[in-house]
XYZ file of C-alpha atoms in Angstrom:
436
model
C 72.322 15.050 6.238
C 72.972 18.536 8.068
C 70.464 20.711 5.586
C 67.624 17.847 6.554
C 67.567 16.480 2.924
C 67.774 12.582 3.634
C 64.606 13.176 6.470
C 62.473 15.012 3.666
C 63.364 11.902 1.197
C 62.528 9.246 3.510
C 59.835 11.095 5.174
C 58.035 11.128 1.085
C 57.940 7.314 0.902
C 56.802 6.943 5.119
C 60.237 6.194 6.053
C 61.164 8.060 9.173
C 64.214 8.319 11.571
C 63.604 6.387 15.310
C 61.693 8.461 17.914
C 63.381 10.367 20.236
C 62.167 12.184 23.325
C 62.636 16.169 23.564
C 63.650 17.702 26.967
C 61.433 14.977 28.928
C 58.306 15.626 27.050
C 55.964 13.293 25.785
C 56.369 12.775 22.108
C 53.521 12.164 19.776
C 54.020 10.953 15.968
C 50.689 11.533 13.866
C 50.578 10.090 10.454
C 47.744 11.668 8.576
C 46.976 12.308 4.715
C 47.550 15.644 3.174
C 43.472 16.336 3.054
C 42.750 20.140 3.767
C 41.051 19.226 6.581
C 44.056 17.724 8.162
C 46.153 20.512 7.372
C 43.891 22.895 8.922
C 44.008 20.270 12.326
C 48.275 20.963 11.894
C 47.546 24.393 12.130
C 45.621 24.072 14.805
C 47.843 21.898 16.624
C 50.177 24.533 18.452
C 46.942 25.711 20.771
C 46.697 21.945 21.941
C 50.770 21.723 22.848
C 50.179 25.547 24.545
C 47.508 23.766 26.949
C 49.240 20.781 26.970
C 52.520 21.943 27.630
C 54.170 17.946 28.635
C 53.486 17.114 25.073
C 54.557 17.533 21.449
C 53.427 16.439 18.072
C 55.599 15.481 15.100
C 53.289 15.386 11.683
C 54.036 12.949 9.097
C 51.647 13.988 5.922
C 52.169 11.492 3.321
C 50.091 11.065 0.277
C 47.244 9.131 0.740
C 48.184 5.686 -1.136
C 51.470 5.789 0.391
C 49.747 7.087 4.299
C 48.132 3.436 3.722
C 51.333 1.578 2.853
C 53.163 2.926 5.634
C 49.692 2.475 8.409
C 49.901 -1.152 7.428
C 53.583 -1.591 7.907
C 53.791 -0.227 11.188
C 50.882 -1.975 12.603
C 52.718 -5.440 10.999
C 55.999 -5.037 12.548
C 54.574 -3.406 15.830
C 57.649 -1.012 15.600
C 55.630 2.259 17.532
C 56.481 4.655 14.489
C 53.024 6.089 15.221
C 50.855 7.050 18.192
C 48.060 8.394 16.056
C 47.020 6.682 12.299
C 44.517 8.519 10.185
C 42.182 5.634 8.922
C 38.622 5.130 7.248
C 35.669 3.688 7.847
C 37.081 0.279 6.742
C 39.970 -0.133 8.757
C 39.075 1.108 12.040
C 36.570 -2.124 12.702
C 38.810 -4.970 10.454
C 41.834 -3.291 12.369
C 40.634 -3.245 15.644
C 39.401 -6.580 15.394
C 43.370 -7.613 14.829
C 44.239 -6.019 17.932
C 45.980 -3.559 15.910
C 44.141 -0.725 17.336
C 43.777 0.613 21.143
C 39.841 0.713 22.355
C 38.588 4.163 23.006
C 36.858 4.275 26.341
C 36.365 6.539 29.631
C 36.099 9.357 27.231
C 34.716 12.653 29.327
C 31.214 13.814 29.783
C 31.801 16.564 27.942
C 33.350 14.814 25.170
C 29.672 14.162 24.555
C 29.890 10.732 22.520
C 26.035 10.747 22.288
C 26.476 13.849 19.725
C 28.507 12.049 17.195
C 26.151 10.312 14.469
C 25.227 6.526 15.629
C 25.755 5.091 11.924
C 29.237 7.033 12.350
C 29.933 5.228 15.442
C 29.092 2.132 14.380
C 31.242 2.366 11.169
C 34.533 2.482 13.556
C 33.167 0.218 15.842
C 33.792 -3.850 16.178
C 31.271 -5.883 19.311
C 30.652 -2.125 20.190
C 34.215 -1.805 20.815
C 35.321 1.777 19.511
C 38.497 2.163 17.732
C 39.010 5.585 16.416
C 37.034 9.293 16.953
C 35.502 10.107 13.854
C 37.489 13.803 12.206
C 35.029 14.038 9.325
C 32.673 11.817 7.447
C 31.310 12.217 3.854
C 29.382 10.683 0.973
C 29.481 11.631 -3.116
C 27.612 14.714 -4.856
C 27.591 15.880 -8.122
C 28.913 19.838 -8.573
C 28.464 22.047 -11.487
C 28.903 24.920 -12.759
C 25.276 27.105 -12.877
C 26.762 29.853 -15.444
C 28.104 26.882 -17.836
C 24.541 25.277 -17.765
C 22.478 29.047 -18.175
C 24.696 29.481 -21.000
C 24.471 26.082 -22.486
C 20.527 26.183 -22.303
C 20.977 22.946 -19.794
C 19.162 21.339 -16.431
C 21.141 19.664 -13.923
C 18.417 17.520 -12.883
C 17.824 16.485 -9.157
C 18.219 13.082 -9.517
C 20.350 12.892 -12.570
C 21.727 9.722 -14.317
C 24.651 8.850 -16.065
C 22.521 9.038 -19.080
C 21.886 12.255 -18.352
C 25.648 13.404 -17.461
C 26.728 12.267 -20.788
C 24.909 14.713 -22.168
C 25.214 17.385 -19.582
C 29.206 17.306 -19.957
C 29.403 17.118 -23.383
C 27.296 20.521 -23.554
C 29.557 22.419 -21.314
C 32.790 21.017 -22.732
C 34.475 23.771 -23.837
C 38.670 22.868 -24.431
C 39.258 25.992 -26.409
C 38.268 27.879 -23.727
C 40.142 25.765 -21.044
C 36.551 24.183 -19.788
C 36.433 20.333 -19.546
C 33.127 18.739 -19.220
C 33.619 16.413 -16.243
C 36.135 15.521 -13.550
C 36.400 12.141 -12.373
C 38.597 10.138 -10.172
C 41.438 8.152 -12.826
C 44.355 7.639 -9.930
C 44.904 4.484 -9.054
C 43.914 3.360 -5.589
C 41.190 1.545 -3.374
C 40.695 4.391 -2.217
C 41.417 6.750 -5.732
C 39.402 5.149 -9.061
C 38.639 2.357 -7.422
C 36.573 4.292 -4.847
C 34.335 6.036 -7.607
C 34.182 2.792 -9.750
C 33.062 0.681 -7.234
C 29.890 3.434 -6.957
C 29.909 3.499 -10.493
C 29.339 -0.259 -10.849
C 26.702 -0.728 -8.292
C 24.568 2.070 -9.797
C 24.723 -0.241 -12.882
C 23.408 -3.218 -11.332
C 27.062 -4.837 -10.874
C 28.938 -5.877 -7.767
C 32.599 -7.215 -6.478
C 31.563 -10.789 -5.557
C 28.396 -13.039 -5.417
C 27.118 -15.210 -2.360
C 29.637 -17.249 -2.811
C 32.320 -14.905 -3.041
C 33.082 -15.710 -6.479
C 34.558 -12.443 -8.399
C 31.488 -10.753 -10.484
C 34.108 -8.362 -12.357
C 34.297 -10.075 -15.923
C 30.004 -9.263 -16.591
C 27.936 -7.209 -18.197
C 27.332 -5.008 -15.620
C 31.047 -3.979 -15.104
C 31.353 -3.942 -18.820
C 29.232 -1.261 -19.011
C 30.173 0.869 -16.167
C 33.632 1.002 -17.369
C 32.830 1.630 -20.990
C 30.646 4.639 -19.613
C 33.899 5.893 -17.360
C 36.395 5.678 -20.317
C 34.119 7.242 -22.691
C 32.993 10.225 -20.970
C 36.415 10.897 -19.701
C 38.451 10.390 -23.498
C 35.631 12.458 -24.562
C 34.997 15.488 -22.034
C 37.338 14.577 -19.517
C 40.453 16.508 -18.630
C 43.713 15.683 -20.409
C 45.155 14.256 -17.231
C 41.938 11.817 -16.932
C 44.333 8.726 -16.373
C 46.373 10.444 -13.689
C 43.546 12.709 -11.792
C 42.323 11.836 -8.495
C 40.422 13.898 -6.032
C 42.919 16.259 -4.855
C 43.342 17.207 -8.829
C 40.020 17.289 -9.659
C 39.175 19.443 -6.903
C 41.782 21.813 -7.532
C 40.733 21.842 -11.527
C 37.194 22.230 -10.531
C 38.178 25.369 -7.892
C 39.926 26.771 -10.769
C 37.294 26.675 -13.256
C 38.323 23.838 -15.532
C 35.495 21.574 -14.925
C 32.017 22.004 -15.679
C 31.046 18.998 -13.275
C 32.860 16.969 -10.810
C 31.457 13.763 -9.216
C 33.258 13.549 -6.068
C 32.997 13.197 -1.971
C 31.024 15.781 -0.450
C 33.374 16.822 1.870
C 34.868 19.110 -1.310
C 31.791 21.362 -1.109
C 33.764 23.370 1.880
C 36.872 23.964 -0.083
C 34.633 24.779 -3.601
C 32.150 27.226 -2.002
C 35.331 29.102 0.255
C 35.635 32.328 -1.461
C 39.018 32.597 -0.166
C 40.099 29.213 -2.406
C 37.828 28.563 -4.903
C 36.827 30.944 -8.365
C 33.405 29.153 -8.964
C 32.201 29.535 -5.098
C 29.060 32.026 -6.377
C 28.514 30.003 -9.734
C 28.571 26.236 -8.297
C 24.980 24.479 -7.774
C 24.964 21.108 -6.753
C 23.002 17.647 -6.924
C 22.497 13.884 -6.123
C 25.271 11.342 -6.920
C 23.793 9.955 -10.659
C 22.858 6.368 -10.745
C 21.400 4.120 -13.881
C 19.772 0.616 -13.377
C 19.650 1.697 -9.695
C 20.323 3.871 -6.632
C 21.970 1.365 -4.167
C 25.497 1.619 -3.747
C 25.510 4.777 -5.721
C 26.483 7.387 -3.325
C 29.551 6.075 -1.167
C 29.959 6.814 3.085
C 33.218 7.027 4.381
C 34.647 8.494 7.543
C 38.205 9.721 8.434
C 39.374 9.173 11.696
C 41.877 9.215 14.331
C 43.314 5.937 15.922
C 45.985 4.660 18.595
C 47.661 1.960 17.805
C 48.578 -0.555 19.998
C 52.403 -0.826 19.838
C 52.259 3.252 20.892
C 54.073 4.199 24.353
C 52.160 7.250 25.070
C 48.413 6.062 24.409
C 47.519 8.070 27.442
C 48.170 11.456 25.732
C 47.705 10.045 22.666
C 44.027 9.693 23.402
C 43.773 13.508 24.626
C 44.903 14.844 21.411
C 42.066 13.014 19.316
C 39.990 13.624 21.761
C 40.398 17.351 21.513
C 40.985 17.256 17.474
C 37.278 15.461 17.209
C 35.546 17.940 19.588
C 33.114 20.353 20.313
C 35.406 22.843 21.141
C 37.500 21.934 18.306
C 34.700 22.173 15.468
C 33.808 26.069 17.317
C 37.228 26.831 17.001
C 37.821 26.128 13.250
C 34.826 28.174 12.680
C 36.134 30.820 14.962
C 39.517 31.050 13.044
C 38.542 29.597 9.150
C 34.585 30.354 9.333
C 32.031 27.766 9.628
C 32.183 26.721 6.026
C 35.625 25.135 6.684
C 34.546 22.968 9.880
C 35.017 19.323 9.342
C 31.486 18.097 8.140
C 29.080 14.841 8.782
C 30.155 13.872 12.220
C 28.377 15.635 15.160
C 24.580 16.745 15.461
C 25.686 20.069 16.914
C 27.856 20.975 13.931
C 24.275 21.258 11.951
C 23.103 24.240 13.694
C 21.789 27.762 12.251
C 25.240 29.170 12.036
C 26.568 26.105 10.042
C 23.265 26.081 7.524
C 23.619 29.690 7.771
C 27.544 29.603 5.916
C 27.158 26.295 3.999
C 24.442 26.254 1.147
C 25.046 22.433 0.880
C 25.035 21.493 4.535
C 21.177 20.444 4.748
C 21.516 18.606 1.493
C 24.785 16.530 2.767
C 23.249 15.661 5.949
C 20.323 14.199 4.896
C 22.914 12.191 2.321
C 25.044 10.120 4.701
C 21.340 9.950 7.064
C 19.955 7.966 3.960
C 23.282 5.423 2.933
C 22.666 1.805 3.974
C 26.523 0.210 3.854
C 24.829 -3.083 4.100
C 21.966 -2.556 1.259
C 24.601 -1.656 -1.050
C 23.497 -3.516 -4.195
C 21.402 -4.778 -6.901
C 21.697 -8.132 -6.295
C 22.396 -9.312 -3.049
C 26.307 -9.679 -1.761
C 27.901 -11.263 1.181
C 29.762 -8.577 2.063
C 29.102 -4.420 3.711
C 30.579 -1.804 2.268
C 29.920 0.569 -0.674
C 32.717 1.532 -2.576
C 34.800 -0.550 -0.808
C 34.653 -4.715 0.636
C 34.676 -5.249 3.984
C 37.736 -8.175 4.178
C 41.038 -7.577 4.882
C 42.240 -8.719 1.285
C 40.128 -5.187 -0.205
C 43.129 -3.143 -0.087
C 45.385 -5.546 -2.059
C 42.584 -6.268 -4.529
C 41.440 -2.814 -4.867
C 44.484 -0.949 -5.604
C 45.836 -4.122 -7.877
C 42.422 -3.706 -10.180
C 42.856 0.005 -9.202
C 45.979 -0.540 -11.721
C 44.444 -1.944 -14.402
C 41.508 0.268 -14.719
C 44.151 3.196 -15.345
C 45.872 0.997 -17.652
C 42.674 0.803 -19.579
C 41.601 4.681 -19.147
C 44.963 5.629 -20.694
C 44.254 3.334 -23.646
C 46.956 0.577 -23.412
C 44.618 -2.268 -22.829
C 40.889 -3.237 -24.252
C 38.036 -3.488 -21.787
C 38.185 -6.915 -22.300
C 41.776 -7.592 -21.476
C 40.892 -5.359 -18.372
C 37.915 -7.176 -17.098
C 39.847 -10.500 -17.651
C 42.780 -9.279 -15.749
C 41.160 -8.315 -13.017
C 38.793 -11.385 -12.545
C 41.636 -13.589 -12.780
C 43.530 -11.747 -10.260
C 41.010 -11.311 -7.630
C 40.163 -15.102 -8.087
C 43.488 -15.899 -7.305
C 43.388 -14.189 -4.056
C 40.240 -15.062 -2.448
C 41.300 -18.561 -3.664
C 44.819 -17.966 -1.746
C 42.762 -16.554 1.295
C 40.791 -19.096 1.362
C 36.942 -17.853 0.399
């Protein structure tokens, strides 16, 4: 349509018109989630086309689930919708491994490769093949709110478990007053509840398969992880517990709904902004909470930029990550946002005084994705890495299936046993169909 209406409709569920060139210049199609971070990159962008003048970029920011969908069907059909995918820690190496994904290589000297974390290399690496620049990485923390705990009389401990939050959020829950005691991922999604529950399990001494690869989900130690989650969430949770996932929470917590929030640590630039958040001067912050034990407790996951293979224009392509995963890039989001706001857990430099000067939490994050072990990631030992995710290409259809039925279960319309049940059955069905 004329007034653009049919593009914006299509564009919502990753359905876009074919690629066309623009006065002979090289066109580049990003897909990329609607994270902060990447919107700040968008703004951004117009100083890379100014030095770049034989290129231009066309942004397609799709909700995060539906980013996903959209990667995978591109990369299935080869149809060259994209010349740069946003993707994780898990895709990059199980991707690249298909062929899906173009090797990064003869990347400049000043680039400075050697900078960028090793165990963030590795993560988006396959036979030491690279196959995406690392944008930001981040593990899990556990925010609250200082003046809700002086008042309450309460401790955030250092280590704290989920023991202990139980208590801690049902001291500062406070709905008359618009306060909710905790904020926890209840979206459906690998990468939404499923993300936190997977953490949630391991710190209870549970996991997603056995040596075998025979589904562990219908045991004791899932059973009580999940009767944990749906208990402190019916009872100091947020109304919209079922429905909530980061970008939610996050905003709820900013606002001053939430007295804690369990969530990626890449939030802590957005909650301590004083330009975006309420709570920046009243917000302390602490470990990721385990119970039986710390493995798997704390999650490490890394958004990146990719090429894919079916792209025409990997050339430039590759000079646009390359400058979006920079140096020069990281100085100049400081210059223009402040150096709160710079994409975290990536490069060495980035942890300099000026960064631990602006960010409270940036010594305390560091040392958090320095200490995760993706392959000592539970109790009991598994056959697969990963923390709050499974290494095998079937995760993503698994995880956001169960994903389902967990918020099925946190808005009350089936029993934890019907859940755990459920989900067993359906994940043994698929490795079975996979062949495991």
């Amino acid at each position: 349509t004329h007034d653009g209406s049919l593009e914006k409709i299509l564009s919502k569920h990753g359905l876009f018109f074919p690629k066309m060139a623009v006065d002979g210049k090289t066109k580049l199609t990003i897909g990329t989630v609607n994270n902060q971070e990447m919107r700040v990159m968008q703004s951004l962008a117009p100083e890379f086309e100014k030095s770049h003048p034989n290129i231009m970029l066309e942004w397609k920011v799709l909700d995060e689930n539906i980013l996903r969908k959209r990667l995978l069907a591109d990369l299935a059909i080869s149809d060259g919708q994209f010349d740069i995918m946003t993707i994780g820690a898990y895709e990059a190496p199980i991707w690249g491994k298909k062929k899906w994904l173009h090797s990064i290589s003869n990347l400049s000297e000043s680039y400075d490769l050697n900078d960028i974390f090793k165990a963030v290399i590795n993560a988006l690496s396959d036979h030491n093949n690279l196959y995406a620049l690392p944008f930001y990485s981040e593990s899990t923390m556990t925010f609250y709110r200082k003046d809700l705990f002086k008042k309450a009389g309460i401790v955030m401990p250092e280590q704290p478990t989920y023991t202990d939050i139980m208590t801690l959020a049902k001291a500062v829950h406070d709905p008359e007053n618009g306060v909710y005691g905790i904020g926890l991922r209840g979206k459906e999604g690998w990468g939404q509840n499923m993300a936190f529950i997977s953490i949630l399990v391991n710190a209870f001494g549970g996991r997603w398969f056995d040596m075998q690869w025979r589904p562990t989900i219908d045991t004791k130690e899932w059973k009580q992880a999940l009767t944990f989650y749906k208990e402190i969430l019916t009872k100091y949770g947020h109304p919209n517990h079922a429905t909530n996932g980061w970008q939610e929470n996050q905003s709820h917590y900013t606002n001053g709904q939430l007295g804690i929030l369990i969530d990626a640590t890449s939030m802590a630039g957005r909650i301590f902004d004083p330009t975006s958040a309420k709570v920046n001067t009243v917000t302390g912050f602490s470990n990721t909470p385990y119970e039986i034990t710390d493995k798997g407790s704390s999650w490490l996951w890394i958004w990146a930029l990719a090429i894919p293979e079916s792209s025409k224009s990997k050339q430039a392509a590759q000079e646009f990550i390359t400058w979006a995963t920079s140096k020069q890039y990281i100085k100049r989001v400081a210059e223009t946002r402040g150096w709160i706001s710079v994409p975290p857990g990536t490069r060495i430099s980035t942890y300099g005084s000026n960064y631990q000067k602006a960010a409270p939490f940036a010594e305390f994050v560091l040392k958090t994705i320095k200490q995760i072990e993706p392959t000592n990631n539970t109790l009991k030992p598994v056959p697969y890495s990963g923390i709050q995710y499974v290494a095998i290409p079937e995760f993503p259809t698994i995880g956001h299936q169960v994903g389902l039925i967990m918020t099925r279960y946190l808005a009350d319309k089936i029993t934890i046993e019907t859940a755990l049940h459920e989900a067993q059955l359906l994940v043994e069905t698929q490795m079975k169909k996979s062949g495991y």
